[in-house]
Short mmCIF file of C-alpha atoms and ligand atoms in Angstrom, two decimals:
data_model
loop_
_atom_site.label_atom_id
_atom_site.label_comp_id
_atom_site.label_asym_id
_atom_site.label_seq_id
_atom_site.Cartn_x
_atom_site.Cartn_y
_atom_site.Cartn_z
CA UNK A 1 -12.39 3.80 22.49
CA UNK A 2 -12.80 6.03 19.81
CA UNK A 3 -15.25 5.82 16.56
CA UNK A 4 -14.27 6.82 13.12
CA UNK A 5 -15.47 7.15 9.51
CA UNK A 6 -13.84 7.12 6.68
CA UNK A 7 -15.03 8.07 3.06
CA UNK A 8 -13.87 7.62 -0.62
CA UNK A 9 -16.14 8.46 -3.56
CA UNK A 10 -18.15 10.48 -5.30
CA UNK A 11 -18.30 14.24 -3.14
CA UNK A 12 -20.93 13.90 -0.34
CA UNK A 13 -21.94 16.65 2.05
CA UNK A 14 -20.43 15.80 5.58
CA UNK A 15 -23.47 16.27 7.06
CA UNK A 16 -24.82 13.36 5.15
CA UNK A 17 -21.86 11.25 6.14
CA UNK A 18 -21.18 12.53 9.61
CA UNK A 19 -24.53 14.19 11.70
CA UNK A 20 -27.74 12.33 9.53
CA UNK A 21 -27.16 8.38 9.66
CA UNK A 22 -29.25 7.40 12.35
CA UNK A 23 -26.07 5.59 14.05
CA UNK A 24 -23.77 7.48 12.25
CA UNK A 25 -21.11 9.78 14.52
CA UNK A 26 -22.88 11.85 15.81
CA UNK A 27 -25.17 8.96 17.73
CA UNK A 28 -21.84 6.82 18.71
CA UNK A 29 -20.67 10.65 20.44
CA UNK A 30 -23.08 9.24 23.03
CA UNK A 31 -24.88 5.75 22.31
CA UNK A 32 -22.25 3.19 20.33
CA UNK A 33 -23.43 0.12 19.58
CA UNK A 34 -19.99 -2.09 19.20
CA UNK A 35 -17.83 0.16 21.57
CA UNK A 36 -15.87 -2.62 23.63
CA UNK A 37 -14.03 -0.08 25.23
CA UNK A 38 -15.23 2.98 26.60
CA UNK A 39 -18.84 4.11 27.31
CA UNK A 40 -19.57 7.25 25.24
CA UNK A 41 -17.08 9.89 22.80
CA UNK A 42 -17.52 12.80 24.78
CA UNK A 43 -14.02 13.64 24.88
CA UNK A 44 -13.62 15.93 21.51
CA UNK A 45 -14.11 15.09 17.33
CA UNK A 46 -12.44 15.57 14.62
CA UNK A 47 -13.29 16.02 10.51
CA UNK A 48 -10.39 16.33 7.56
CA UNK A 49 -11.47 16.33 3.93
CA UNK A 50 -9.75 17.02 0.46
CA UNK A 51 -11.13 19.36 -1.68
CA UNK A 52 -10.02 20.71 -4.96
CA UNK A 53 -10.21 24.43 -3.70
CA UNK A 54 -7.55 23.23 -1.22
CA UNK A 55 -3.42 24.14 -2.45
CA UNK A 56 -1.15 21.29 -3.03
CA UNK A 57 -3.52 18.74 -1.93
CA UNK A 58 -3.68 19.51 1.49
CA UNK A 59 -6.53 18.18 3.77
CA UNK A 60 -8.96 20.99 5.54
CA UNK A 61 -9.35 19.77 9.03
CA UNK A 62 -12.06 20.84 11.95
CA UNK A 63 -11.21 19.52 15.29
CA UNK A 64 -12.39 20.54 18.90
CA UNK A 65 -12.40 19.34 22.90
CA UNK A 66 -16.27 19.31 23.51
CA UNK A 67 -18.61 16.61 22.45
CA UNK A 68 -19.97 16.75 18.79
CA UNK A 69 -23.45 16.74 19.94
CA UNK A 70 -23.05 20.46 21.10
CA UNK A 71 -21.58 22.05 18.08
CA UNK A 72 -24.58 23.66 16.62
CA UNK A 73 -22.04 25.72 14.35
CA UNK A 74 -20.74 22.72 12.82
CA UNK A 75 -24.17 21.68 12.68
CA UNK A 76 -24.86 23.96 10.31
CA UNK A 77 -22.39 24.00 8.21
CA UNK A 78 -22.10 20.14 7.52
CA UNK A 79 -24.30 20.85 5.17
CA UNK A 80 -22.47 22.69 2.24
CA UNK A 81 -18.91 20.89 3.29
CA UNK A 82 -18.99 18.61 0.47
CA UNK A 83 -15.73 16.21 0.14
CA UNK A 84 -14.55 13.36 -2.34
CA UNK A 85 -12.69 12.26 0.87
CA UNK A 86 -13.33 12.58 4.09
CA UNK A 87 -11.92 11.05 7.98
CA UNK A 88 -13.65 11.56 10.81
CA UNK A 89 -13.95 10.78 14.58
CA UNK A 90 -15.22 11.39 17.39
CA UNK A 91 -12.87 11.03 20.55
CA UNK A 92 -13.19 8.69 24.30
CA UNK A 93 -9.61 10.01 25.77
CA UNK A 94 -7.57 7.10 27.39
CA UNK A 95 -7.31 7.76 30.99
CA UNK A 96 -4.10 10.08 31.46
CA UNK A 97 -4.17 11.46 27.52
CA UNK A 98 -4.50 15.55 27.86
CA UNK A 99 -8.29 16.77 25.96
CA UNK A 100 -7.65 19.68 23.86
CA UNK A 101 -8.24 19.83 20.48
CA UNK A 102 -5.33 18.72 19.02
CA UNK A 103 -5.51 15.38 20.76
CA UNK A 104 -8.87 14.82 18.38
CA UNK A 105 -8.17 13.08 15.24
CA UNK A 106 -7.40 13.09 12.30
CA UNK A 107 -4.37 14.19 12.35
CA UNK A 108 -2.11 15.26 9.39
CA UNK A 109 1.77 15.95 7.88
CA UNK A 110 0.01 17.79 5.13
CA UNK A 111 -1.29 15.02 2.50
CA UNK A 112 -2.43 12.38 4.71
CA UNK A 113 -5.32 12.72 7.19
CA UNK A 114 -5.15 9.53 9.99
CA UNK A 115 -7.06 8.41 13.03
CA UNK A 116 -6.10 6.70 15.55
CA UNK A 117 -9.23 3.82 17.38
CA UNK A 118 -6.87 2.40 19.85
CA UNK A 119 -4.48 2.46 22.80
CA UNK A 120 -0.37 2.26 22.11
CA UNK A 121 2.60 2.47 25.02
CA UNK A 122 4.38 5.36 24.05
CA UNK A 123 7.25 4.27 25.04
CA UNK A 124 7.58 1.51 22.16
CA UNK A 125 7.37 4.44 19.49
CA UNK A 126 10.21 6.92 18.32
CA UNK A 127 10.09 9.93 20.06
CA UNK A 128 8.90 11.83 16.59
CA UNK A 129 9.95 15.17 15.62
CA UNK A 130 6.78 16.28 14.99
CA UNK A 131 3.83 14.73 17.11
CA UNK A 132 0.37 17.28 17.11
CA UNK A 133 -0.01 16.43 20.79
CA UNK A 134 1.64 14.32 23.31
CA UNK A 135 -1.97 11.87 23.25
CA UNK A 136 -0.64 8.40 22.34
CA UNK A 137 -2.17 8.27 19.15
CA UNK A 138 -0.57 11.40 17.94
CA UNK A 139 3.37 10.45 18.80
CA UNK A 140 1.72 6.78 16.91
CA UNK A 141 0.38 9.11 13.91
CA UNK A 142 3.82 10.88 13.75
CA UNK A 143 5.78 7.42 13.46
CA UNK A 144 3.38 6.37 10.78
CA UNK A 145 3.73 9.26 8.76
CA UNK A 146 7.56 9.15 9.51
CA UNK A 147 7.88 5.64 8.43
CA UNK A 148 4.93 6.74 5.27
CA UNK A 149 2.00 5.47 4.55
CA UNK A 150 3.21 2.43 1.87
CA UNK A 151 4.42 0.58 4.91
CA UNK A 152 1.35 1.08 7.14
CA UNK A 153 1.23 -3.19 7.52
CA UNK A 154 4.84 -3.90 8.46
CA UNK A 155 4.21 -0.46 10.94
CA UNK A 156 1.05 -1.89 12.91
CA UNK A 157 2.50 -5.08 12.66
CA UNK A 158 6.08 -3.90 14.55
CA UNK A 159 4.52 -1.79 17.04
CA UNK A 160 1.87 -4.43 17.54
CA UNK A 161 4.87 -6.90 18.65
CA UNK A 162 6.52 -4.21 20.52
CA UNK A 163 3.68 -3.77 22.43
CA UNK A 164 1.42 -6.96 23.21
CA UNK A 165 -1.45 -4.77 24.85
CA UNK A 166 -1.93 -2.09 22.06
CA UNK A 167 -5.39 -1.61 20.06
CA UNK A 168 -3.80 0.09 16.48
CA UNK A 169 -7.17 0.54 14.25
CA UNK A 170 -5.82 3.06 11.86
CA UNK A 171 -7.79 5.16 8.98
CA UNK A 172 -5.82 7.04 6.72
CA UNK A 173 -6.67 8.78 3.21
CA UNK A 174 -4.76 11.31 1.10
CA UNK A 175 -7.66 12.30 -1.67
CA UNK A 176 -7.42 9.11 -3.71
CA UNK A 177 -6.10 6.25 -1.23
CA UNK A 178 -8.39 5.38 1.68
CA UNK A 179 -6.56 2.50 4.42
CA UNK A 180 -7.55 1.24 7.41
CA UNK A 181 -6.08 -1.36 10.06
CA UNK A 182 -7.74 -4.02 12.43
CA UNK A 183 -5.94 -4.61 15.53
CA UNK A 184 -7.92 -5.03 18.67
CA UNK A 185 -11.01 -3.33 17.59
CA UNK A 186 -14.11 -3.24 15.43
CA UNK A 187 -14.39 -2.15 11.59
CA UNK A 188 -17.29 -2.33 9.06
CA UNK A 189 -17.26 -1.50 5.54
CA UNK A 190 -20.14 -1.13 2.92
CA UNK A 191 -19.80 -0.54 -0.65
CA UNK A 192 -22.23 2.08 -2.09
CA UNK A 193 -23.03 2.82 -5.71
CA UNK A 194 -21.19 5.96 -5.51
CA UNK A 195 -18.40 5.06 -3.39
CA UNK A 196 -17.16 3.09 -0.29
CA UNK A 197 -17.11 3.99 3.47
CA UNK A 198 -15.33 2.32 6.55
CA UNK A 199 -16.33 2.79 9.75
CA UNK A 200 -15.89 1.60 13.42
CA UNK A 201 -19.67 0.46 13.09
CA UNK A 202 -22.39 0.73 10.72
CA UNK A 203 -24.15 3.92 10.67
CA UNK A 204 -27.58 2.30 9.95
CA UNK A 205 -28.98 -1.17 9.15
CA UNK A 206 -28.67 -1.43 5.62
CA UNK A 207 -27.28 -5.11 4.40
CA UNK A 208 -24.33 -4.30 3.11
CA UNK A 209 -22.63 -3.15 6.00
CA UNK A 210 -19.90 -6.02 5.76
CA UNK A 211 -17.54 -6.77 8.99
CA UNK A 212 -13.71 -6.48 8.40
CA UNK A 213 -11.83 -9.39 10.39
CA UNK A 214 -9.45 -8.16 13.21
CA UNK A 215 -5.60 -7.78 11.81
CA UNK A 216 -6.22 -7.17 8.46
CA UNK A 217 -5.30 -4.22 6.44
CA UNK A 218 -8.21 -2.70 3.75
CA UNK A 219 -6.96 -0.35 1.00
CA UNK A 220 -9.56 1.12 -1.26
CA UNK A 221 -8.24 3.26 -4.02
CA UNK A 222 -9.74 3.63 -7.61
CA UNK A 223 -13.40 1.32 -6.86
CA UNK A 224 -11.24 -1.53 -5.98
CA UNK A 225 -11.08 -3.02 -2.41
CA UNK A 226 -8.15 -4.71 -1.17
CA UNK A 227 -8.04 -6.76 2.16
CA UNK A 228 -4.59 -8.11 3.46
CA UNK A 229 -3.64 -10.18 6.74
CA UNK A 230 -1.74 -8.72 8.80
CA UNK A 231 1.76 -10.25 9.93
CA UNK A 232 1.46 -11.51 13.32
CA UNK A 233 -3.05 -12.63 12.39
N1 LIG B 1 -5.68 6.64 22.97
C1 LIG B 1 -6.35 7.65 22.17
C2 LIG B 1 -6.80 8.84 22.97
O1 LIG B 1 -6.64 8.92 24.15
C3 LIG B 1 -7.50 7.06 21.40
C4 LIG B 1 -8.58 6.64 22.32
C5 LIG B 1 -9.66 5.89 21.68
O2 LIG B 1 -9.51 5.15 20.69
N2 LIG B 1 -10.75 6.00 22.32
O3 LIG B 1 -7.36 9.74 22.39
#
């Protein structure tokens, strides 16, 4: 399934996040090294970020349909997008789920950016007011941001019981709050000096890439790093 990235800290260039890691996103867009399900993320990407320059907090977002490896625009300007914040992804579509860009995470309601590393039965979710797409993990997106982003536990936790088979490994920031869920799938974490990313797999080979267990909850806001069970772990 998909791969995503999520950062909070000190403002990095998304190309130094995103397109230079040797395994970073741009690599697991067509060789993953943890992927359980799915071969390659050819099916579309996706990068939000905060920025200061931004009105009333509101995430810029880039998203397309084509694999990231062909977006020489983007390319170069990764570079000079520099971000406090920043979710990305790149996209494996579940068989059936329409490709078009707004399928690609991260989605938004305008403060929170989320993606979506998983597979959910639509028909266990709300039908939302306000779902980007009809892909399941945009009607899953909507119901999070419906239900808000405090309750992101109980949320995974309830749709996890409603629905046995679903994978629900969430990342969501807003600028200052970065939170992620394990349900099904892989997560890693590492702690930098000037800040702290999450990803579906480390990016490179440095030590401190630490694994987060599966149904578990990770909430990183002001340096501090908070891991919680999950109800139903
Ligand atoms: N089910 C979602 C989609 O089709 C996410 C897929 C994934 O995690 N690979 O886009």
């Amino acid at each position: 399934m998909c791969r995503h990235l999520g950062w909070l800290g000190a403002p990095v260039s998304v190309h130094s996040l995103v397109l230079a890691p040797p395994n970073g996103l741009l690599t697991q867009s067509y060789a993953p090294r943890r992927q359980k399900h799915g071969l390659m993320n050819a099916d579309g990407w996706g990068v939000g970020f905060f920025s200061p320059d931004l009105p009333d907090g509101a995430p810029a977002r880039w998203r397309s349909a084509a694999p990231l490896w062909g977006d020489a625009s983007f390319a170069s300007v990764a570079p000079v997008l520099s971000s406090r914040c920043v979710v990305a992804a790149v996209r494996s579509a579940t068989i059936g789920m329409p490709i078009e860009a707004s399928a690609s995470a991260p989605f938004t309601d305008g403060r929170w950016l989320l993606s979506h590393n998983g597979i959910v039965d639509r028909a266990v979710l709300p039908a939302p007011a306000a779902a980007e797409s009809v892909v399941d993990s945009a009607v899953l997106a909507a119901h999070i941001f419906d239900r808000g982003l405090d309750n992101l536990a109980e949320t995974i936790a309830r749709v996890g019981a409603d629905d046995p088979t679903a994978r629900l490994n969430i990342l969501a920031a807003n600028g200052s709050r970065l939170l992620a869920t394990t349900w099904g799938d892989t997560l890693s974490m590492r702690r930098r000096p000037d800040g702290v990313v999450l990803a579906s797999e480390p990016y490179d080979d440095h030590p401190d890439w630490v694994d987060v267990p599966d149904r578990h909850l990770v909430e990183i806001h002001d340096g501090q790093v908070t891991l919680t069970a999950l109800k139903g772990s």
